[in-house]
Amino acid sequence: MKRYAIIVAGGSGTRFGGNTPKQFLPLNGTPVLMHTIRKFASCTDAVVVVLPQREQSYWTKLCVQHHFSVAHHVVSGGNSRFESVKNGLQSLSLQPLDLVAVHDGVRPMVSEALIARTFAMAEQCGAAIPAIAVTDSVRQLGKSGASIALDRAMLRAVQTPQTFRADALLRAYDVAYAPFFTDDASVYEHAGGTVALVEGEPANIKITHPIDIVVAEHLMKLQ
């Protein structure tokens, strides 16, 4: 049984007011994506990075510039996250009992302990996703524009890596894309699978807004 990571890195930098994709933004002087790859390289047998074709030459230049030699294989992304993950899966020579962790390239603060938890639970149950309690009050919008309060104690915010046994994940992705496929767990559940939750980490933030870079740099100083 082998353990693999598919790191999906297809974000844009529009929310940062520039043209640089989020995965290439500097975090303590090093592109975000390099931090993410390092976290998985030490605890998996191989790392696949899914990048848009148009960004691969720039990534190669960044690797040379930063002397980045951590082993990884680059695969071209698709028009959606679903297609990108599917391309990553098809690039691997998977055996049924292998485990595959799918992770957002812009979650560089994931810990090796969390990665290990998802692998352990996926080996036991077939599929595992990290989740954390929701701390803000939450409301659901109706079609009329009105809203209702939801019980946040019954809600969880889902993170990555989302980790699965290879044979089941391959079967789940052997379908056409649907708009309700918001993450790998939704694809897996659509195929009839059941996912187990593991305790996520508040520090496992997704780089989405400029403030997230500031927070991530501060968290790194505390490590």
mmCIF file of C-alpha atoms in Angstrom:
data_model
loop_
_atom_site.group_PDB
_atom_site.id
_atom_site.type_symbol
_atom_site.label_atom_id
_atom_site.label_comp_id
_atom_site.label_asym_id
_atom_site.label_seq_id
_atom_site.Cartn_x
_atom_site.Cartn_y
_atom_site.Cartn_z
ATOM 1 C CA MET A 1 0.000 0.000 0.000
ATOM 2 C CA LYS A 2 1.352 3.396 -1.025
ATOM 3 C CA ARG A 3 0.338 6.892 -0.063
ATOM 4 C CA TYR A 4 -0.022 9.642 -2.639
ATOM 5 C CA ALA A 5 -0.853 13.332 -2.594
ATOM 6 C CA ILE A 6 -2.616 15.260 -5.337
ATOM 7 C CA ILE A 7 -2.151 18.980 -4.776
ATOM 8 C CA VAL A 8 -4.593 21.062 -6.789
ATOM 9 C CA ALA A 9 -3.205 24.513 -7.596
ATOM 10 C CA GLY A 10 -5.436 26.336 -10.023
ATOM 11 C CA GLY A 11 -6.383 29.502 -8.159
ATOM 12 C CA SER A 12 -6.106 33.069 -9.394
ATOM 13 C CA GLY A 13 -4.820 36.236 -7.756
ATOM 14 C CA THR A 14 -7.766 38.483 -8.533
ATOM 15 C CA ARG A 15 -8.762 39.003 -4.892
ATOM 16 C CA PHE A 16 -5.245 40.252 -4.188
ATOM 17 C CA GLY A 17 -5.546 43.029 -6.741
ATOM 18 C CA GLY A 18 -2.916 41.529 -9.040
ATOM 19 C CA ASN A 19 -2.347 38.939 -11.724
ATOM 20 C CA THR A 20 -0.196 36.519 -9.743
ATOM 21 C CA PRO A 21 -2.022 33.255 -8.974
ATOM 22 C CA LYS A 22 -2.423 32.684 -5.242
ATOM 23 C CA GLN A 23 -0.267 29.550 -5.213
ATOM 24 C CA PHE A 24 2.725 31.576 -6.436
ATOM 25 C CA LEU A 25 2.435 34.456 -3.972
ATOM 26 C CA PRO A 26 5.420 34.827 -1.620
ATOM 27 C CA LEU A 27 4.988 33.496 1.894
ATOM 28 C CA ASN A 28 8.026 34.365 4.006
ATOM 29 C CA GLY A 29 9.884 34.796 0.728
ATOM 30 C CA THR A 30 8.913 31.448 -0.778
ATOM 31 C CA PRO A 31 5.923 30.721 -3.043
ATOM 32 C CA VAL A 32 2.916 29.347 -1.176
ATOM 33 C CA LEU A 33 2.837 26.170 -3.264
ATOM 34 C CA MET A 34 6.386 25.209 -2.287
ATOM 35 C CA HIS A 35 5.446 25.276 1.400
ATOM 36 C CA THR A 36 2.489 23.001 0.640
ATOM 37 C CA ILE A 37 4.522 20.493 -1.365
ATOM 38 C CA ARG A 38 7.120 20.203 1.395
ATOM 39 C CA LYS A 39 4.446 19.194 3.919
ATOM 40 C CA PHE A 40 3.393 16.190 1.817
ATOM 41 C CA ALA A 41 6.768 15.167 0.406
ATOM 42 C CA SER A 42 7.932 13.873 3.772
ATOM 43 C CA CYS A 43 4.911 11.646 4.419
ATOM 44 C CA THR A 44 3.867 10.288 1.008
ATOM 45 C CA ASP A 45 5.387 8.081 -1.682
ATOM 46 C CA ALA A 46 4.769 10.622 -4.443
ATOM 47 C CA VAL A 47 3.330 14.117 -4.907
ATOM 48 C CA VAL A 48 1.366 15.184 -7.976
ATOM 49 C CA VAL A 49 0.840 18.909 -8.506
ATOM 50 C CA VAL A 50 -2.010 19.872 -10.822
ATOM 51 C CA LEU A 51 -1.369 23.203 -12.540
ATOM 52 C CA PRO A 52 -2.983 24.976 -15.497
ATOM 53 C CA GLN A 53 -0.923 24.430 -18.635
ATOM 54 C CA ARG A 54 -0.373 28.171 -19.047
ATOM 55 C CA GLU A 55 1.323 28.432 -15.628
ATOM 56 C CA GLN A 56 3.707 25.493 -15.834
ATOM 57 C CA SER A 57 6.616 27.335 -17.437
ATOM 58 C CA TYR A 58 6.382 30.038 -14.772
ATOM 59 C CA TRP A 59 6.382 27.352 -12.066
ATOM 60 C CA THR A 60 9.530 25.852 -13.592
ATOM 61 C CA LYS A 61 11.207 29.263 -13.437
ATOM 62 C CA LEU A 62 10.174 29.675 -9.806
ATOM 63 C CA CYS A 63 11.634 26.284 -8.927
ATOM 64 C CA VAL A 64 14.953 27.292 -10.488
ATOM 65 C CA GLN A 65 14.877 30.710 -8.829
ATOM 66 C CA HIS A 66 14.213 29.260 -5.364
ATOM 67 C CA HIS A 67 16.422 26.184 -5.821
ATOM 68 C CA PHE A 68 13.355 24.051 -5.143
ATOM 69 C CA SER A 69 14.255 20.398 -5.659
ATOM 70 C CA VAL A 70 11.552 18.596 -3.643
ATOM 71 C CA ALA A 71 10.340 15.717 -5.811
ATOM 72 C CA HIS A 72 6.945 16.235 -7.445
ATOM 73 C CA HIS A 73 5.251 15.552 -10.769
ATOM 74 C CA VAL A 74 3.312 18.265 -12.590
ATOM 75 C CA VAL A 75 0.050 17.414 -14.360
ATOM 76 C CA SER A 76 -2.111 19.775 -16.423
ATOM 77 C CA GLY A 77 -5.355 20.900 -14.819
ATOM 78 C CA GLY A 78 -8.819 20.920 -16.344
ATOM 79 C CA ASN A 79 -11.608 23.460 -16.611
ATOM 80 C CA SER A 80 -12.837 22.689 -13.089
ATOM 81 C CA ARG A 81 -11.450 21.343 -9.848
ATOM 82 C CA PHE A 82 -13.255 18.087 -10.607
ATOM 83 C CA GLU A 83 -11.436 17.694 -13.919
ATOM 84 C CA SER A 84 -8.116 18.664 -12.361
ATOM 85 C CA VAL A 85 -8.380 16.004 -9.656
ATOM 86 C CA LYS A 86 -9.433 13.481 -12.292
ATOM 87 C CA ASN A 87 -6.313 14.307 -14.326
ATOM 88 C CA GLY A 88 -4.185 13.876 -11.223
ATOM 89 C CA LEU A 89 -5.700 10.475 -10.496
ATOM 90 C CA GLN A 90 -5.178 9.299 -14.064
ATOM 91 C CA SER A 91 -1.490 10.225 -13.874
ATOM 92 C CA LEU A 92 -0.882 7.731 -11.063
ATOM 93 C CA SER A 93 -0.445 3.969 -11.312
ATOM 94 C CA LEU A 94 -2.737 3.189 -8.407
ATOM 95 C CA GLN A 95 -3.381 -0.121 -6.714
ATOM 96 C CA PRO A 96 -6.776 -0.731 -5.033
ATOM 97 C CA LEU A 97 -5.541 -0.393 -1.461
ATOM 98 C CA ASP A 98 -3.373 2.661 -2.075
ATOM 99 C CA LEU A 99 -4.411 5.884 -0.352
ATOM 100 C CA VAL A 100 -4.774 9.254 -2.064
ATOM 101 C CA ALA A 101 -4.888 12.610 -0.277
ATOM 102 C CA VAL A 102 -6.282 15.530 -2.289
ATOM 103 C CA HIS A 103 -5.220 18.930 -0.986
ATOM 104 C CA ASP A 104 -5.600 22.592 -1.891
ATOM 105 C CA GLY A 105 -2.314 24.053 -3.066
ATOM 106 C CA VAL A 106 -3.106 27.238 -1.134
ATOM 107 C CA ARG A 107 -3.364 25.534 2.258
ATOM 108 C CA PRO A 108 0.347 25.692 3.169
ATOM 109 C CA MET A 109 -0.190 25.561 6.930
ATOM 110 C CA VAL A 110 -1.460 21.983 7.032
ATOM 111 C CA SER A 111 0.441 19.948 9.612
ATOM 112 C CA GLU A 112 2.015 16.551 9.096
ATOM 113 C CA ALA A 113 -0.045 15.362 12.072
ATOM 114 C CA LEU A 114 -3.291 16.248 10.276
ATOM 115 C CA ILE A 115 -2.088 14.556 7.094
ATOM 116 C CA ALA A 116 -1.309 11.444 9.127
ATOM 117 C CA ARG A 117 -4.771 11.518 10.770
ATOM 118 C CA THR A 118 -6.554 11.552 7.436
ATOM 119 C CA PHE A 119 -4.418 8.714 6.073
ATOM 120 C CA ALA A 120 -5.014 6.608 9.184
ATOM 121 C CA MET A 121 -8.773 7.142 9.108
ATOM 122 C CA ALA A 122 -9.005 6.547 5.355
ATOM 123 C CA GLU A 123 -7.109 3.289 5.752
ATOM 124 C CA GLN A 124 -9.618 2.249 8.385
ATOM 125 C CA CYS A 125 -12.865 3.611 6.900
ATOM 126 C CA GLY A 126 -12.158 4.223 3.215
ATOM 127 C CA ALA A 127 -12.506 8.005 3.273
ATOM 128 C CA ALA A 128 -11.611 10.793 5.708
ATOM 129 C CA ILE A 129 -11.962 14.568 5.638
ATOM 130 C CA PRO A 130 -10.857 17.133 8.225
ATOM 131 C CA ALA A 131 -13.462 19.469 9.665
ATOM 132 C CA ILE A 132 -13.623 22.109 12.374
ATOM 133 C CA ALA A 133 -16.471 23.564 14.398
ATOM 134 C CA VAL A 134 -18.147 26.700 13.065
ATOM 135 C CA THR A 135 -17.669 29.609 15.456
ATOM 136 C CA ASP A 136 -19.641 32.337 13.673
ATOM 137 C CA SER A 137 -23.415 32.490 13.626
ATOM 138 C CA VAL A 138 -24.720 31.119 10.331
ATOM 139 C CA ARG A 139 -27.832 31.957 8.323
ATOM 140 C CA GLN A 140 -29.380 30.245 5.299
ATOM 141 C CA LEU A 141 -30.704 32.425 2.504
ATOM 142 C CA GLY A 142 -34.056 31.720 0.886
ATOM 143 C CA LYS A 143 -35.107 32.454 -2.694
ATOM 144 C CA SER A 144 -37.092 35.476 -1.546
ATOM 145 C CA GLY A 145 -34.035 37.034 0.057
ATOM 146 C CA ALA A 146 -35.160 36.252 3.587
ATOM 147 C CA SER A 147 -32.880 34.219 5.831
ATOM 148 C CA ILE A 148 -33.130 31.845 8.773
ATOM 149 C CA ALA A 149 -30.646 31.091 11.537
ATOM 150 C CA LEU A 150 -29.038 27.648 11.580
ATOM 151 C CA ASP A 151 -27.750 25.749 14.583
ATOM 152 C CA ARG A 152 -23.997 26.111 14.251
ATOM 153 C CA ALA A 153 -23.447 23.256 16.702
ATOM 154 C CA MET A 154 -24.671 20.948 13.941
ATOM 155 C CA LEU A 155 -22.355 22.427 11.292
ATOM 156 C CA ARG A 156 -18.713 21.867 10.420
ATOM 157 C CA ALA A 157 -16.348 23.716 8.100
ATOM 158 C CA VAL A 158 -14.549 21.258 5.840
ATOM 159 C CA GLN A 159 -10.846 21.457 5.030
ATOM 160 C CA THR A 160 -8.327 19.435 3.044
ATOM 161 C CA PRO A 161 -6.557 17.030 2.689
ATOM 162 C CA GLN A 162 -9.483 14.799 1.840
ATOM 163 C CA THR A 163 -8.124 11.275 1.770
ATOM 164 C CA PHE A 164 -9.529 8.123 0.196
ATOM 165 C CA ARG A 165 -8.793 4.552 -0.712
ATOM 166 C CA ALA A 166 -7.712 4.607 -4.343
ATOM 167 C CA ASP A 167 -10.144 2.072 -5.820
ATOM 168 C CA ALA A 168 -13.227 3.817 -4.415
ATOM 169 C CA LEU A 169 -12.026 7.279 -5.404
ATOM 170 C CA LEU A 170 -11.315 6.171 -8.965
ATOM 171 C CA ARG A 171 -14.813 4.724 -9.249
ATOM 172 C CA ALA A 172 -16.317 7.910 -7.840
ATOM 173 C CA TYR A 173 -14.541 10.063 -10.419
ATOM 174 C CA ASP A 174 -15.632 7.844 -13.307
ATOM 175 C CA VAL A 175 -18.606 10.137 -13.969
ATOM 176 C CA ALA A 176 -19.319 13.397 -15.752
ATOM 177 C CA TYR A 177 -18.907 16.684 -13.889
ATOM 178 C CA ALA A 178 -21.904 18.029 -11.974
ATOM 179 C CA PRO A 179 -22.225 21.530 -10.441
ATOM 180 C CA PHE A 180 -22.843 20.128 -6.956
ATOM 181 C CA PHE A 181 -19.375 18.565 -6.873
ATOM 182 C CA THR A 182 -17.850 21.182 -4.566
ATOM 183 C CA ASP A 183 -15.067 18.967 -3.222
ATOM 184 C CA ASP A 184 -13.839 15.382 -3.386
ATOM 185 C CA ALA A 185 -16.120 14.257 -0.572
ATOM 186 C CA SER A 186 -19.191 15.334 -2.564
ATOM 187 C CA VAL A 187 -17.984 13.298 -5.550
ATOM 188 C CA TYR A 188 -17.320 10.307 -3.313
ATOM 189 C CA GLU A 189 -20.710 10.530 -1.607
ATOM 190 C CA HIS A 190 -22.496 10.863 -4.953
ATOM 191 C CA ALA A 191 -21.040 7.444 -5.806
ATOM 192 C CA GLY A 192 -22.533 5.992 -2.612
ATOM 193 C CA GLY A 193 -19.538 6.334 -0.314
ATOM 194 C CA THR A 194 -19.539 7.524 3.289
ATOM 195 C CA VAL A 195 -16.858 9.822 4.651
ATOM 196 C CA ALA A 196 -15.512 9.909 8.184
ATOM 197 C CA LEU A 197 -14.654 13.218 9.837
ATOM 198 C CA VAL A 198 -11.341 13.799 11.571
ATOM 199 C CA GLU A 199 -10.502 16.825 13.701
ATOM 200 C CA GLY A 200 -9.175 19.598 11.482
ATOM 201 C CA GLU A 201 -6.981 22.505 12.506
ATOM 202 C CA PRO A 202 -7.880 26.210 12.761
ATOM 203 C CA ALA A 203 -4.386 27.014 11.477
ATOM 204 C CA ASN A 204 -5.019 25.048 8.278
ATOM 205 C CA ILE A 205 -6.222 28.185 6.523
ATOM 206 C CA LYS A 206 -6.819 28.619 2.808
ATOM 207 C CA ILE A 207 -5.018 31.567 1.239
ATOM 208 C CA THR A 208 -7.887 33.528 -0.287
ATOM 209 C CA HIS A 209 -7.499 37.176 0.756
ATOM 210 C CA PRO A 210 -4.422 39.352 1.427
ATOM 211 C CA ILE A 211 -4.968 39.084 5.193
ATOM 212 C CA ASP A 212 -4.469 35.310 4.937
ATOM 213 C CA ILE A 213 -0.833 35.780 3.926
ATOM 214 C CA VAL A 214 -0.272 37.961 6.992
ATOM 215 C CA VAL A 215 -1.916 35.374 9.244
ATOM 216 C CA ALA A 216 0.076 32.496 7.701
ATOM 217 C CA GLU A 217 3.374 34.331 8.154
ATOM 218 C CA HIS A 218 2.536 34.983 11.793
ATOM 219 C CA LEU A 219 1.615 31.332 12.333
ATOM 220 C CA MET A 220 4.924 30.254 10.830
ATOM 221 C CA LYS A 221 6.774 32.380 13.364
ATOM 222 C CA LEU A 222 4.967 30.544 16.155
ATOM 223 C CA GLN A 223 5.960 27.090 14.915
#
